[in-house]
Coordinates of C-alpha atoms and ligand atoms in Angstrom, one line a residue:
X1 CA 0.0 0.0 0.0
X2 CA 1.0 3.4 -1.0
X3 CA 2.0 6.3 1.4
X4 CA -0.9 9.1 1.9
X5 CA 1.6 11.4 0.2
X6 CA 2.6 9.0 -2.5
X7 CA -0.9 8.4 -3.3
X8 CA -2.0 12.1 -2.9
X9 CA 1.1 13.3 -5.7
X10 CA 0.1 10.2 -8.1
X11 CA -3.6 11.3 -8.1
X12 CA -4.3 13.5 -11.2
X13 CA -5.6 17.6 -9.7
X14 CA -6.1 19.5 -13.3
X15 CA -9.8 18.9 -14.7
X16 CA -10.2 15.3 -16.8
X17 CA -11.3 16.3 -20.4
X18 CA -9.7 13.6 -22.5
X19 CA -6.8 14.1 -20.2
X20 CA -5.8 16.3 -17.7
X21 CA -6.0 19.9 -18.5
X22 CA -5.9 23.4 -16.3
X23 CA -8.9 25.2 -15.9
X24 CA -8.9 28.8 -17.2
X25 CA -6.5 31.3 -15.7
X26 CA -5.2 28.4 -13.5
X27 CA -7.7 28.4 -10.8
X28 CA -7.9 26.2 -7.9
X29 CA -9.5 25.0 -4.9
X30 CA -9.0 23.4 -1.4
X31 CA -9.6 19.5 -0.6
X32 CA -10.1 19.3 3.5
X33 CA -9.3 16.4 5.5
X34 CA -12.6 16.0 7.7
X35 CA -10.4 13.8 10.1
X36 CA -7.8 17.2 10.5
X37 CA -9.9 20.2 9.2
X38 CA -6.6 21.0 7.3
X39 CA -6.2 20.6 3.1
X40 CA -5.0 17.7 1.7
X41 CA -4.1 19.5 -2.0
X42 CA -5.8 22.0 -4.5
X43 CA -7.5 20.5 -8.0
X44 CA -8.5 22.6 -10.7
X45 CA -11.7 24.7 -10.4
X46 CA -13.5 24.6 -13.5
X47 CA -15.0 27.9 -15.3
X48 CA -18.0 27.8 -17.2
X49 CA -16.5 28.0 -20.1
X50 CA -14.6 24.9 -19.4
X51 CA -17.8 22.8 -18.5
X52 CA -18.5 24.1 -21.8
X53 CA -15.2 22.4 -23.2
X54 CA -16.0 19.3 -21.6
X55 CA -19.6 19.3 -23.8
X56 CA -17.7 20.3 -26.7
X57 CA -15.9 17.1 -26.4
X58 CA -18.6 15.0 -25.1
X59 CA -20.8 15.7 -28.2
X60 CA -17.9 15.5 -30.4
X61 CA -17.3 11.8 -28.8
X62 CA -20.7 11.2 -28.7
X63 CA -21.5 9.8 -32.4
X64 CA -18.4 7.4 -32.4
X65 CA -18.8 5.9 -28.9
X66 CA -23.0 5.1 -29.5
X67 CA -22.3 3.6 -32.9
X68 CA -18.7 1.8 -30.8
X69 CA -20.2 -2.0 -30.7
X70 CA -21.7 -3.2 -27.2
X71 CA -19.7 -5.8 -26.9
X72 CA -16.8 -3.4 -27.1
X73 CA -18.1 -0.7 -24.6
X74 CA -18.5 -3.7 -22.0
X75 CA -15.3 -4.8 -22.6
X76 CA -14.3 -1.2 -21.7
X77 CA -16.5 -1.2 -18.6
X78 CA -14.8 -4.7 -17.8
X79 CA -11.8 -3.3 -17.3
X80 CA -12.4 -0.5 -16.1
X81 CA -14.1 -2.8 -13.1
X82 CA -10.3 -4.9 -13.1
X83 CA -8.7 -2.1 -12.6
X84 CA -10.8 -0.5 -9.6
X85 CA -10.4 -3.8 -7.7
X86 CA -6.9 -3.8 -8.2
X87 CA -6.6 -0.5 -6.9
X88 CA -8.9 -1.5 -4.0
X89 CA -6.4 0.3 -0.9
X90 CA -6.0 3.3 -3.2
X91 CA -9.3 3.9 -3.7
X92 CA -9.9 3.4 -0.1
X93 CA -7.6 5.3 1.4
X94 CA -8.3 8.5 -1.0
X95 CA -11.8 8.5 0.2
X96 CA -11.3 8.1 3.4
X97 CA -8.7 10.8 3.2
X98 CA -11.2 13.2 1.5
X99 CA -14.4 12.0 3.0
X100 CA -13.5 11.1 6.2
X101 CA -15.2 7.7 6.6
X102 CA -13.0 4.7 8.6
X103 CA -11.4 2.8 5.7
X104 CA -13.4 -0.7 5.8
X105 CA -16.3 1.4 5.5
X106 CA -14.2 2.7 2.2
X107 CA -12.8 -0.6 0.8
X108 CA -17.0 -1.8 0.9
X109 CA -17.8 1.4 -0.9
X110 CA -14.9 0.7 -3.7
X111 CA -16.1 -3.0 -3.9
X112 CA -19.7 -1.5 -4.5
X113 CA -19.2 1.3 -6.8
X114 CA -16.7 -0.8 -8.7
X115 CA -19.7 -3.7 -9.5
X116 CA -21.8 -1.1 -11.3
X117 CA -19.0 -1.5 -14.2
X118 CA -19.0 -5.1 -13.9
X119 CA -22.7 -5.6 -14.0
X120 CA -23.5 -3.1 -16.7
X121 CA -20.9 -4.4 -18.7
X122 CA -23.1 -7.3 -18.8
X123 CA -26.1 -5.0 -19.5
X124 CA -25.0 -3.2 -22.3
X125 CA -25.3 -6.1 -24.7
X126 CA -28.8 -6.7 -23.6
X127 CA -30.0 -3.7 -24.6
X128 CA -33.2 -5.2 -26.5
X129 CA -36.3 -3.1 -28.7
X130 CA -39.2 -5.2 -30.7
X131 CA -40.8 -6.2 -33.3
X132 CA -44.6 -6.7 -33.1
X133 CA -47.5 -7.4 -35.9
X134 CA -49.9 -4.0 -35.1
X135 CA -53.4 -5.1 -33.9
X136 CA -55.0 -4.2 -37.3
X137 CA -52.8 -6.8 -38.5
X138 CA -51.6 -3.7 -41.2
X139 CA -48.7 -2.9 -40.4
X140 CA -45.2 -3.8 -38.5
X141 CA -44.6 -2.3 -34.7
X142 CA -40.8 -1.4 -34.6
X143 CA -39.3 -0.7 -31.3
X144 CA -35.8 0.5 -31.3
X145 CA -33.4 1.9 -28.1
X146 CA -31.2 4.7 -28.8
X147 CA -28.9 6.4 -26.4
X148 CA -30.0 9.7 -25.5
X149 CA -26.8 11.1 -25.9
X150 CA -24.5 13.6 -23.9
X151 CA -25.4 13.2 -19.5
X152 CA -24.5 15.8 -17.2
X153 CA -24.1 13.7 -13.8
X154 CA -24.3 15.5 -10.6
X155 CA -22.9 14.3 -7.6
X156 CA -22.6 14.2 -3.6
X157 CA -19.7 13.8 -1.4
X158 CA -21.4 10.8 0.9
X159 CA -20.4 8.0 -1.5
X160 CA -17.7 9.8 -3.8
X161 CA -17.1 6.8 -5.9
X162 CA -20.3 4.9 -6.0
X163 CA -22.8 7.8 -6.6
X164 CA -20.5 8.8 -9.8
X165 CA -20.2 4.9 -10.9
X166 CA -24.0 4.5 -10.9
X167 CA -24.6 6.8 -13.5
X168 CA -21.5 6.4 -15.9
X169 CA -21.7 3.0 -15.7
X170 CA -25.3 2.5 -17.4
X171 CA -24.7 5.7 -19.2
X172 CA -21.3 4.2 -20.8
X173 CA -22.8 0.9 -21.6
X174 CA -26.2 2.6 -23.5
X175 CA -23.6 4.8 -25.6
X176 CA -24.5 7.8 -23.9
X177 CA -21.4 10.0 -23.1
X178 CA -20.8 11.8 -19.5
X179 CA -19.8 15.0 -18.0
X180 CA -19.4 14.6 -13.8
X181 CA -19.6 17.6 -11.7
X182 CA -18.0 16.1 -8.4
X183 CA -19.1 17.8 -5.2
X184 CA -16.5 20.0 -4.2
X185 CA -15.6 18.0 -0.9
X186 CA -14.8 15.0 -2.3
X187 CA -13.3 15.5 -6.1
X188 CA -10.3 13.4 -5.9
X189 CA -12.0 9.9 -6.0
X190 CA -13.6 10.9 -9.5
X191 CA -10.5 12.3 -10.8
X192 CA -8.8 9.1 -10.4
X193 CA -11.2 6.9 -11.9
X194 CA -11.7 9.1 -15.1
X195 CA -7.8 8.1 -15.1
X196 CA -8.4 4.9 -14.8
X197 CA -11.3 4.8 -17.5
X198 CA -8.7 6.2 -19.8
X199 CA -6.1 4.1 -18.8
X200 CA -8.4 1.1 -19.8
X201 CA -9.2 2.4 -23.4
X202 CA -12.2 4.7 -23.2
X203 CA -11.9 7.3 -26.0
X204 CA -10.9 10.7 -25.6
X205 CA -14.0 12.8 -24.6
X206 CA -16.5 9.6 -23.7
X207 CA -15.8 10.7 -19.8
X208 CA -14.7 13.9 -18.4
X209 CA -14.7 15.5 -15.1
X210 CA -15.4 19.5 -13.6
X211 CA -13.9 19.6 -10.4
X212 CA -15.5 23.6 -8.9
X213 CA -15.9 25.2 -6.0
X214 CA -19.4 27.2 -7.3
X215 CA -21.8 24.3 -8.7
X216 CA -24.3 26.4 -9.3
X217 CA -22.6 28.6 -12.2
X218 CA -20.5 25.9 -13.6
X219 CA -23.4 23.5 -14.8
X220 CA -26.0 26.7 -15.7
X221 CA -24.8 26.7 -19.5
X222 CA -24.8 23.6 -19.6
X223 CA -28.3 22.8 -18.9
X224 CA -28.6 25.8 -21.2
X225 CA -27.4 24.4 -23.9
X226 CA -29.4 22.1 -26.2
X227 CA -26.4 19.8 -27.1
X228 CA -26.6 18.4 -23.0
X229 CA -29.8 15.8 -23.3
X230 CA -29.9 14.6 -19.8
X231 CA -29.0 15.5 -16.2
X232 CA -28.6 12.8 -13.6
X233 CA -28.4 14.0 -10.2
X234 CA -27.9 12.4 -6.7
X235 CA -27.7 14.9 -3.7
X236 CA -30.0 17.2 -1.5
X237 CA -34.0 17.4 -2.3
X238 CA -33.7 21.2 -2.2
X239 CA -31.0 21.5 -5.0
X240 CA -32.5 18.8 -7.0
X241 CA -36.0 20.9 -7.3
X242 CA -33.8 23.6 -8.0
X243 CA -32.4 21.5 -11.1
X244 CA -35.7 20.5 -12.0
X245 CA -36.6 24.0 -12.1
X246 CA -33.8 25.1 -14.4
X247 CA -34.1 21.5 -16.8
X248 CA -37.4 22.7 -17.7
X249 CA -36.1 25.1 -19.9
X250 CA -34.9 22.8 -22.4
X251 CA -36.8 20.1 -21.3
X252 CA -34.0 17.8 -20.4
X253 CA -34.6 14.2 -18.9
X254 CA -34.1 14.0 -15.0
X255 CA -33.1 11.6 -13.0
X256 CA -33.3 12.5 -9.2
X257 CA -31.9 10.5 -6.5
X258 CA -32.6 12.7 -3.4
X259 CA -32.8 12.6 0.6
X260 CA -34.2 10.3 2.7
X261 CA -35.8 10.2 6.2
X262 CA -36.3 6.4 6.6
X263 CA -38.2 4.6 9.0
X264 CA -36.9 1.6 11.0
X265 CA -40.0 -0.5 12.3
X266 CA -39.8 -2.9 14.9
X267 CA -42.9 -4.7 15.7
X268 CA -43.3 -7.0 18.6
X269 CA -42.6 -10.3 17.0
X270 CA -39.1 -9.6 15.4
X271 CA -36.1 -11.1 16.6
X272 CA -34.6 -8.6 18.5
X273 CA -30.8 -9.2 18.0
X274 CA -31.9 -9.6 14.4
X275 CA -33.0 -6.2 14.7
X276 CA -30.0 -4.4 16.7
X277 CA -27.8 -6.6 13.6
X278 CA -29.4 -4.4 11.3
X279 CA -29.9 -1.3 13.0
X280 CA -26.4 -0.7 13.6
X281 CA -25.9 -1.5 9.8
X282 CA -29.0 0.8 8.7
X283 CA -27.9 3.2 11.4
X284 CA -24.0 3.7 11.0
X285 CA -22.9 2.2 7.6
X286 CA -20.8 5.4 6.0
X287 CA -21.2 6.5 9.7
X288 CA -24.4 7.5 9.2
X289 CA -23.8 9.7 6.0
X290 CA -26.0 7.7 3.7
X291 CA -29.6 8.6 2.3
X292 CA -30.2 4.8 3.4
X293 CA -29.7 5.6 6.3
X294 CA -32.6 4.4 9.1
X295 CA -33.3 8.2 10.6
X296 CA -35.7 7.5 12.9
X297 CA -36.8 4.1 15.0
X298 CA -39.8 3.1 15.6
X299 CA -40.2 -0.1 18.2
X300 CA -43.4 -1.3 19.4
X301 CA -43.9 -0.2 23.4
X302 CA -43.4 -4.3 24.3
X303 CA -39.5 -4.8 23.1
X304 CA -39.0 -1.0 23.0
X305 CA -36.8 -1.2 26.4
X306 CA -35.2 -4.6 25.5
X307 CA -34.0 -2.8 21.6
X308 CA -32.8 0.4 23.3
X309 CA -30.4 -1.6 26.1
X310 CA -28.8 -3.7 23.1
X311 CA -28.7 -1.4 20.8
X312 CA -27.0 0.9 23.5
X313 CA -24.9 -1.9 24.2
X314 CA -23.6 -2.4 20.4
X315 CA -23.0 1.3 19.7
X316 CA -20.9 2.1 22.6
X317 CA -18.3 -0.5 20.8
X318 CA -17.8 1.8 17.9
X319 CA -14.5 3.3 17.7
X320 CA -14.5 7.3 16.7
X321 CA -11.6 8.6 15.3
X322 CA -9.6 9.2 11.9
X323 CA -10.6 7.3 9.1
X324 CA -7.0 6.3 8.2
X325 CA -6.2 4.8 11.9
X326 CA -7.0 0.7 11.7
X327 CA -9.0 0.8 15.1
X328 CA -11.6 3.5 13.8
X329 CA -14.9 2.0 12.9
X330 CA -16.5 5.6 13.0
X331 CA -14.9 8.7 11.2
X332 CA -15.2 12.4 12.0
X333 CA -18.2 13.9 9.9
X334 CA -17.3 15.4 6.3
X335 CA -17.6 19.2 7.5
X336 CA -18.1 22.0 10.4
X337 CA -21.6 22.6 8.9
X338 CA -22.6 18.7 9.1
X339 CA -21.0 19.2 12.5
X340 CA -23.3 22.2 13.5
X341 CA -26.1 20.2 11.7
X342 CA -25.7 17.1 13.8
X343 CA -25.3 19.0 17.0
X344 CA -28.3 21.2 17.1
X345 CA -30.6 18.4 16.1
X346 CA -29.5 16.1 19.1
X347 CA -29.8 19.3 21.4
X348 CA -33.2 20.4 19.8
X349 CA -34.7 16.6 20.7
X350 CA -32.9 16.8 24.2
X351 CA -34.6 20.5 25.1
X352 CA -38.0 19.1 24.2
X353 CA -37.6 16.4 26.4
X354 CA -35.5 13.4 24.5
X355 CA -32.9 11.0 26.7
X356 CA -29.6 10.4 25.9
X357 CA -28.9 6.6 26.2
X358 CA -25.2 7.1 24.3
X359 CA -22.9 9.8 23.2
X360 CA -24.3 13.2 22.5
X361 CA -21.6 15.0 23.2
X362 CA -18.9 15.9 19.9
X363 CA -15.9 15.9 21.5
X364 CA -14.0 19.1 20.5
X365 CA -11.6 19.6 17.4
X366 CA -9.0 19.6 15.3
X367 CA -11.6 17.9 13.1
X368 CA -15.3 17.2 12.5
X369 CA -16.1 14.2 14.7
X370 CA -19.4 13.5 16.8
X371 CA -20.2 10.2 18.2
X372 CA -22.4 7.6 18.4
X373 CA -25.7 8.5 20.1
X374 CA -28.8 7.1 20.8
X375 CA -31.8 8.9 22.1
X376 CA -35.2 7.6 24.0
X377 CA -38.6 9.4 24.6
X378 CA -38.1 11.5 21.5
X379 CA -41.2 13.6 21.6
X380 CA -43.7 14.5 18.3
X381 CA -42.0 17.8 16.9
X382 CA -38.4 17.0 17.6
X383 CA -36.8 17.9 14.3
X384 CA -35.0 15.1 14.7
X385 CA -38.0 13.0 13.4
X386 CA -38.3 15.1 10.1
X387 CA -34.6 16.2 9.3
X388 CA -32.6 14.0 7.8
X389 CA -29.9 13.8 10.4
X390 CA -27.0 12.5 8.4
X391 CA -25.1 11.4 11.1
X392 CA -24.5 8.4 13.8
X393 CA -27.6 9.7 15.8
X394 CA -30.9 6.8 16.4
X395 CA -33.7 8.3 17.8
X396 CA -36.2 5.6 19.3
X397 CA -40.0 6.3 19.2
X398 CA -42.6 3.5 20.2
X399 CA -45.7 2.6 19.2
X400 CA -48.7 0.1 20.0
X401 CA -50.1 -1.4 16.6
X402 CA -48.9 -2.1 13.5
X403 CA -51.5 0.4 11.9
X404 CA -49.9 3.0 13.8
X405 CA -46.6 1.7 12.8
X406 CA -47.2 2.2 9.0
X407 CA -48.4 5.5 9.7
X408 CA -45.7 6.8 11.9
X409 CA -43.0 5.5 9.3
X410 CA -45.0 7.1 6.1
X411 CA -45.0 10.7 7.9
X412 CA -42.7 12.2 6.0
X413 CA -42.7 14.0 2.4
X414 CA -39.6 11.7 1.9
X415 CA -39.7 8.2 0.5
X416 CA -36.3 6.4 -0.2
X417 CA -36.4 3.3 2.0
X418 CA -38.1 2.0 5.1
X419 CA -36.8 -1.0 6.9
X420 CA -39.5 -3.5 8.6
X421 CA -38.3 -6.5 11.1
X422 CA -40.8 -8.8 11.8
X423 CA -40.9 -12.9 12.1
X424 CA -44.5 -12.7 10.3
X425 CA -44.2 -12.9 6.1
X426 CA -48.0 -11.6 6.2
X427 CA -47.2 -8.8 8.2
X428 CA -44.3 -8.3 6.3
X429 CA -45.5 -8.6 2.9
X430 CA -48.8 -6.4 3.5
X431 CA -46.4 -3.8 5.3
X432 CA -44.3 -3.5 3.1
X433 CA -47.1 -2.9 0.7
X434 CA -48.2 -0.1 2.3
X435 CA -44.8 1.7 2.9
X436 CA -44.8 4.8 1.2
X437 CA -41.0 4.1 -0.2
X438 CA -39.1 3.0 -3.1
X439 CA -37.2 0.5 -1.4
X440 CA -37.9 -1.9 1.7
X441 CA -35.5 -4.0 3.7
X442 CA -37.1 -7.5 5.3
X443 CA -35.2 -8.2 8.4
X444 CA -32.2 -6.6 6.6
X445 CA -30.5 -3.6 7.9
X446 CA -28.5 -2.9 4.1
X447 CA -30.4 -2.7 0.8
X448 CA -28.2 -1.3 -1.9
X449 CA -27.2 -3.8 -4.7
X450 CA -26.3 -3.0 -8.2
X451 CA -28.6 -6.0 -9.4
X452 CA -31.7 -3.7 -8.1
X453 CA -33.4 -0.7 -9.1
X454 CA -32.5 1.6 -6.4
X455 CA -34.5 5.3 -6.6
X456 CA -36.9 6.8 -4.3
X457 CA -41.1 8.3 -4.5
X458 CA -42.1 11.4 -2.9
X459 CA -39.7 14.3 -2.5
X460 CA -36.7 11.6 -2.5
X461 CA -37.2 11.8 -6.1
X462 CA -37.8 9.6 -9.3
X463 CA -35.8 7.2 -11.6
X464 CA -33.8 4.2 -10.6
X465 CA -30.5 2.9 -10.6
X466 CA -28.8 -0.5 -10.9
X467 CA -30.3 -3.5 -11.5
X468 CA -32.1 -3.8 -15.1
X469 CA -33.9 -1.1 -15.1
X470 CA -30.5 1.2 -14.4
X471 CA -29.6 1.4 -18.3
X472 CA -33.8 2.3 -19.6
X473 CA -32.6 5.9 -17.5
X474 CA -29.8 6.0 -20.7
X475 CA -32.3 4.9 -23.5
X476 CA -34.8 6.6 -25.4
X477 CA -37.2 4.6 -27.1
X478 CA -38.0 5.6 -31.0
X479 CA -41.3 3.9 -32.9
X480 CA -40.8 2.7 -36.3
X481 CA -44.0 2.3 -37.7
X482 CA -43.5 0.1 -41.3
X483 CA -46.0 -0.6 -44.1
Ligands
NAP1 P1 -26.0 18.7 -2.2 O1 -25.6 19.8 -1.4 O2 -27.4 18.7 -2.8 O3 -24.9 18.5 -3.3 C1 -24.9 17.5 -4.3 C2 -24.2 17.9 -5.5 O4 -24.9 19.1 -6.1 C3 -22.8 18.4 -5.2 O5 -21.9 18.1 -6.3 C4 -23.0 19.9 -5.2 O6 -21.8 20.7 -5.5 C5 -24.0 20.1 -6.3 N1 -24.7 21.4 -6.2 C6 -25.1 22.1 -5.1 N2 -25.8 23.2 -5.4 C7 -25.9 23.2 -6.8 C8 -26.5 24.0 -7.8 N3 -27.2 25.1 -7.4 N4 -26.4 23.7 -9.1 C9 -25.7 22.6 -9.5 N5 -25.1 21.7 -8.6 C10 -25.2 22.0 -7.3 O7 -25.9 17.3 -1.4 P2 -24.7 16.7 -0.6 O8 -24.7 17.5 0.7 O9 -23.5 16.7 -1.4 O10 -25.2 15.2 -0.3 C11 -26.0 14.9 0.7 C12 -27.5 14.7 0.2 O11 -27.5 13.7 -0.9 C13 -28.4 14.1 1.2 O12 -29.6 14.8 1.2 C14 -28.6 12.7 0.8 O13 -29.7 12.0 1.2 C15 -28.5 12.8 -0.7 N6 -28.2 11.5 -1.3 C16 -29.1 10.8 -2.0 C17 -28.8 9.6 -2.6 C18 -29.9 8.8 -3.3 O14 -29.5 7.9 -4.0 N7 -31.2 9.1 -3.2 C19 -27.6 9.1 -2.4 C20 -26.6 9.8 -1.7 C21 -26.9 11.0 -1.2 P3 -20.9 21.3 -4.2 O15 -20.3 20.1 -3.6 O16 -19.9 22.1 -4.9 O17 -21.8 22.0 -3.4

């Protein structure tokens, strides 16, 4: 394994449009450590006018890379997959660097994000349109998928590698080609894979990366400009209305992956250690950074006391402290503002009448860390309960029946996942049912899998990624209609 120093100098800074180049005038911007609250390096911060040479080259790319065989472009995203695995510890240990999270929790993520190559290279030769006598018996019913040519992907700083691999990765295999605005936290971990991508054959122009510090200006003329066909964006709910708003102008396709509030229900005839299993999963996987994340936990009143002593009992195991260090199972949070964020909300519930059971206390600086803290008696109105917390904070609620179960866990304008444990497949099925989510977890405590369609409802958004339905987000479907 490479030094963090080695690594760092090896890892490419200048913007990725087929190859490295400096943005205009030179301009750069800051990487933190979350784990120091001091930089790691400067990368390039792209101009508009460069995110307007990155579509330049995206549309001039696009053309040869659709009409590229599919066989070839999986072969491409084939190794491309190869080469992430092989550069497992690198990957891991840049993101924990730049993200902050404890590096097992980064060498799952690189193991995860690196599958979506692997199983859309397998998608991209079943890309399949029909044929079909019409009803009239008159004519021929053709059905043929195209790509819908140049994506804008957006992305958070939560999951730096996998949120950017979901989207390139179907996009790549449809014959779509992709611009990726990083989030400014975290742009290191998507600067190294568009290396990588080139490194492993992908034409010139098929992938490049912005790297900026003002979002907002950068990706305007793009979304602007009738050349861009679709914008793919994973992050906050309030700036993906905001991008909804300003795709309406050109009426560009959407996909929105966007924050969660999930529910974890217990009811009164799950198997309890079952449940604490996956409640610390649900609960602290990416230390709580995750839109999967369980935010809230409803327990019926009967096992309410028995969860919170063994859930109490598991947390206070977890190890807070740098990423990097091998004892950490928790890392520091990515920012002061998450830090601020985490606080208040834990203070909020407390002064309306919450009780710590664990932690909630951050400890003090250099860096952003809090630890992990359970509360009990959280009271109606606690923000806690509505704001997604994004953080290693479990509030416990109970309740008595399962109706009011359902309804506690659909109270929310979100609607990413809910997680249900229960020993009872009726209950479990006609629960899950009713759950106002795109996702459920059975007696499971993690759902993400690049075999499924993972994507929200409500105001967590629309369109889905992974599984088959991952690569349809890529297509457009055109109507022959023959004589
Ligand atoms: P965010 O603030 O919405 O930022 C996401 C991305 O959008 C970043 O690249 C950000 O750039 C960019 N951005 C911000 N304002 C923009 C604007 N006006 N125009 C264009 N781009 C803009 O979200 P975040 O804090 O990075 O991520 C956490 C959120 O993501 C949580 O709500 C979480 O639930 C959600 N999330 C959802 C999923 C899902 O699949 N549903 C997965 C992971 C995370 P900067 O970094 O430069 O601000």
């Amino acid at each position: 394994m490479v030094s963090e120093s080695e690594l760092l100098a090896s890892v490419p800074t200048q913007l990725w449009i087929g190859g490295p180049v400096d943005a205009t005038g030179g301009a750069t911007f800051p990487v933190e450590n979350p784990a120091t609250g001091e930089p790691l390096t400067h990368v390039a911060d792209a101009s508009p006018e460069d995110a307007v040479r990155a579509l330049d080259a995206a549309v001039a790319a696009q053309d040869a890379w659709a009409a590229t065989p599919a066989r070839e472009r999986g072969e491409i995203l084939r190794a491309v997959y190869e080469r992430i695995i092989a550069r497992t510890e690198d990957f891991a240990l840049l993101m924990t660097l730049e993200m902050g999270k404890a590096l097992p929790e980064s060498r799952n993520e690189v193991r995860y994000g690196a599958e979506f190559f692997r199983w859309f290279s397998e998608e991209a030769v079943r890309i399949h349109g029909r044929y079909q006598t019409a009803p009239t018996g008159a004519g021929r019913i053709i059905v043929h998928k195209q790509p819908v040519g140049p994506c804008l992907a957006i992305t958070p700083w939560n999951f730096p590698l996998a949120m950017g691999t979901r989207k390139i990765g179907p996009a790549l295999a449809a014959g779509c080609t992709m611009i990726v605005k990083p989030a400014s936290a975290t742009p290191l971990t998507m600067l190294l894979l568009a290396q990588l991508c080139s490194e492993a054959g992908l034409p010139d122009g098929v992938l490049s990366v912005i790297t900026s510090s003002h979002s907002g200006a950068v990706t305007e003329p793009l979304l602007n400009d009738s050349r861009l066909r679709k914008l793919t964006f994973t992050g906050s709910t309030g700036v993906g209305k905001k991008l909804v708003e300003k795709s309406a102008n050109k009426l560009l396709r959407t996909s929105m992956e966007l924050g969660g509030n999930a529910p974890f229900v217990v009811f009164d005839d799950a198997d309890i250690d079952e449940a604490v299993k996956g409640a610390m999963l649900a609960k602290l996987r990416n230390g709580g950074e995750a839109c999967t994340a369980a935010n809230r936990f409803h327990v019926h009143n009967s096992v309410r006391e028995e969860f919170i002593e063994k859930f109490a009992a598991a947390m206070s195991e977890v190890k807070l402290g740098a990423g990097a260090d091998p004892e950490t199972t928790l890392g520091p949070l990515i920012n002061e503002e998450q830090l601020t964020t985490v606080s208040e909300l834990v203070d909020d519930a407390v002064s309306k009448g919450a009780q710590v059971r664990l932690g909630g206390k951050a400890p003090g600086g250099p860096g952003y860390y809090y630890p992990a803290t359970l509360l009990s008696d959280v009271p109606e109105g606690a923000r806690i309960l509505s704001e997604e917390v994004f953080g290693p904070v479990a509030p416990v609620i109970g309740f008595d029946t399962e109706e009011q179960g359902l309804a506690a866990a659909n109270d929310t304008e979100f609607g990413l996942v809910a997680y249900i444990y229960t020993r009872d497949l009726n209950r479990a099925l006609r629960v899950a049912e009713g759950l106002e989510s795109g996702m459920v977890g059975v007696n499971r405590g993690v759902i993400s899998d690049p075999a499924a369609p993972f994507g929200g409802v409500k105001e967590s958004g629309f369109g889905r990624e992974g599984g088959f339905e991952g690569i349809e987000e890529y297509l457009s479907t055109k109507y022959i209609a023959l004589q």
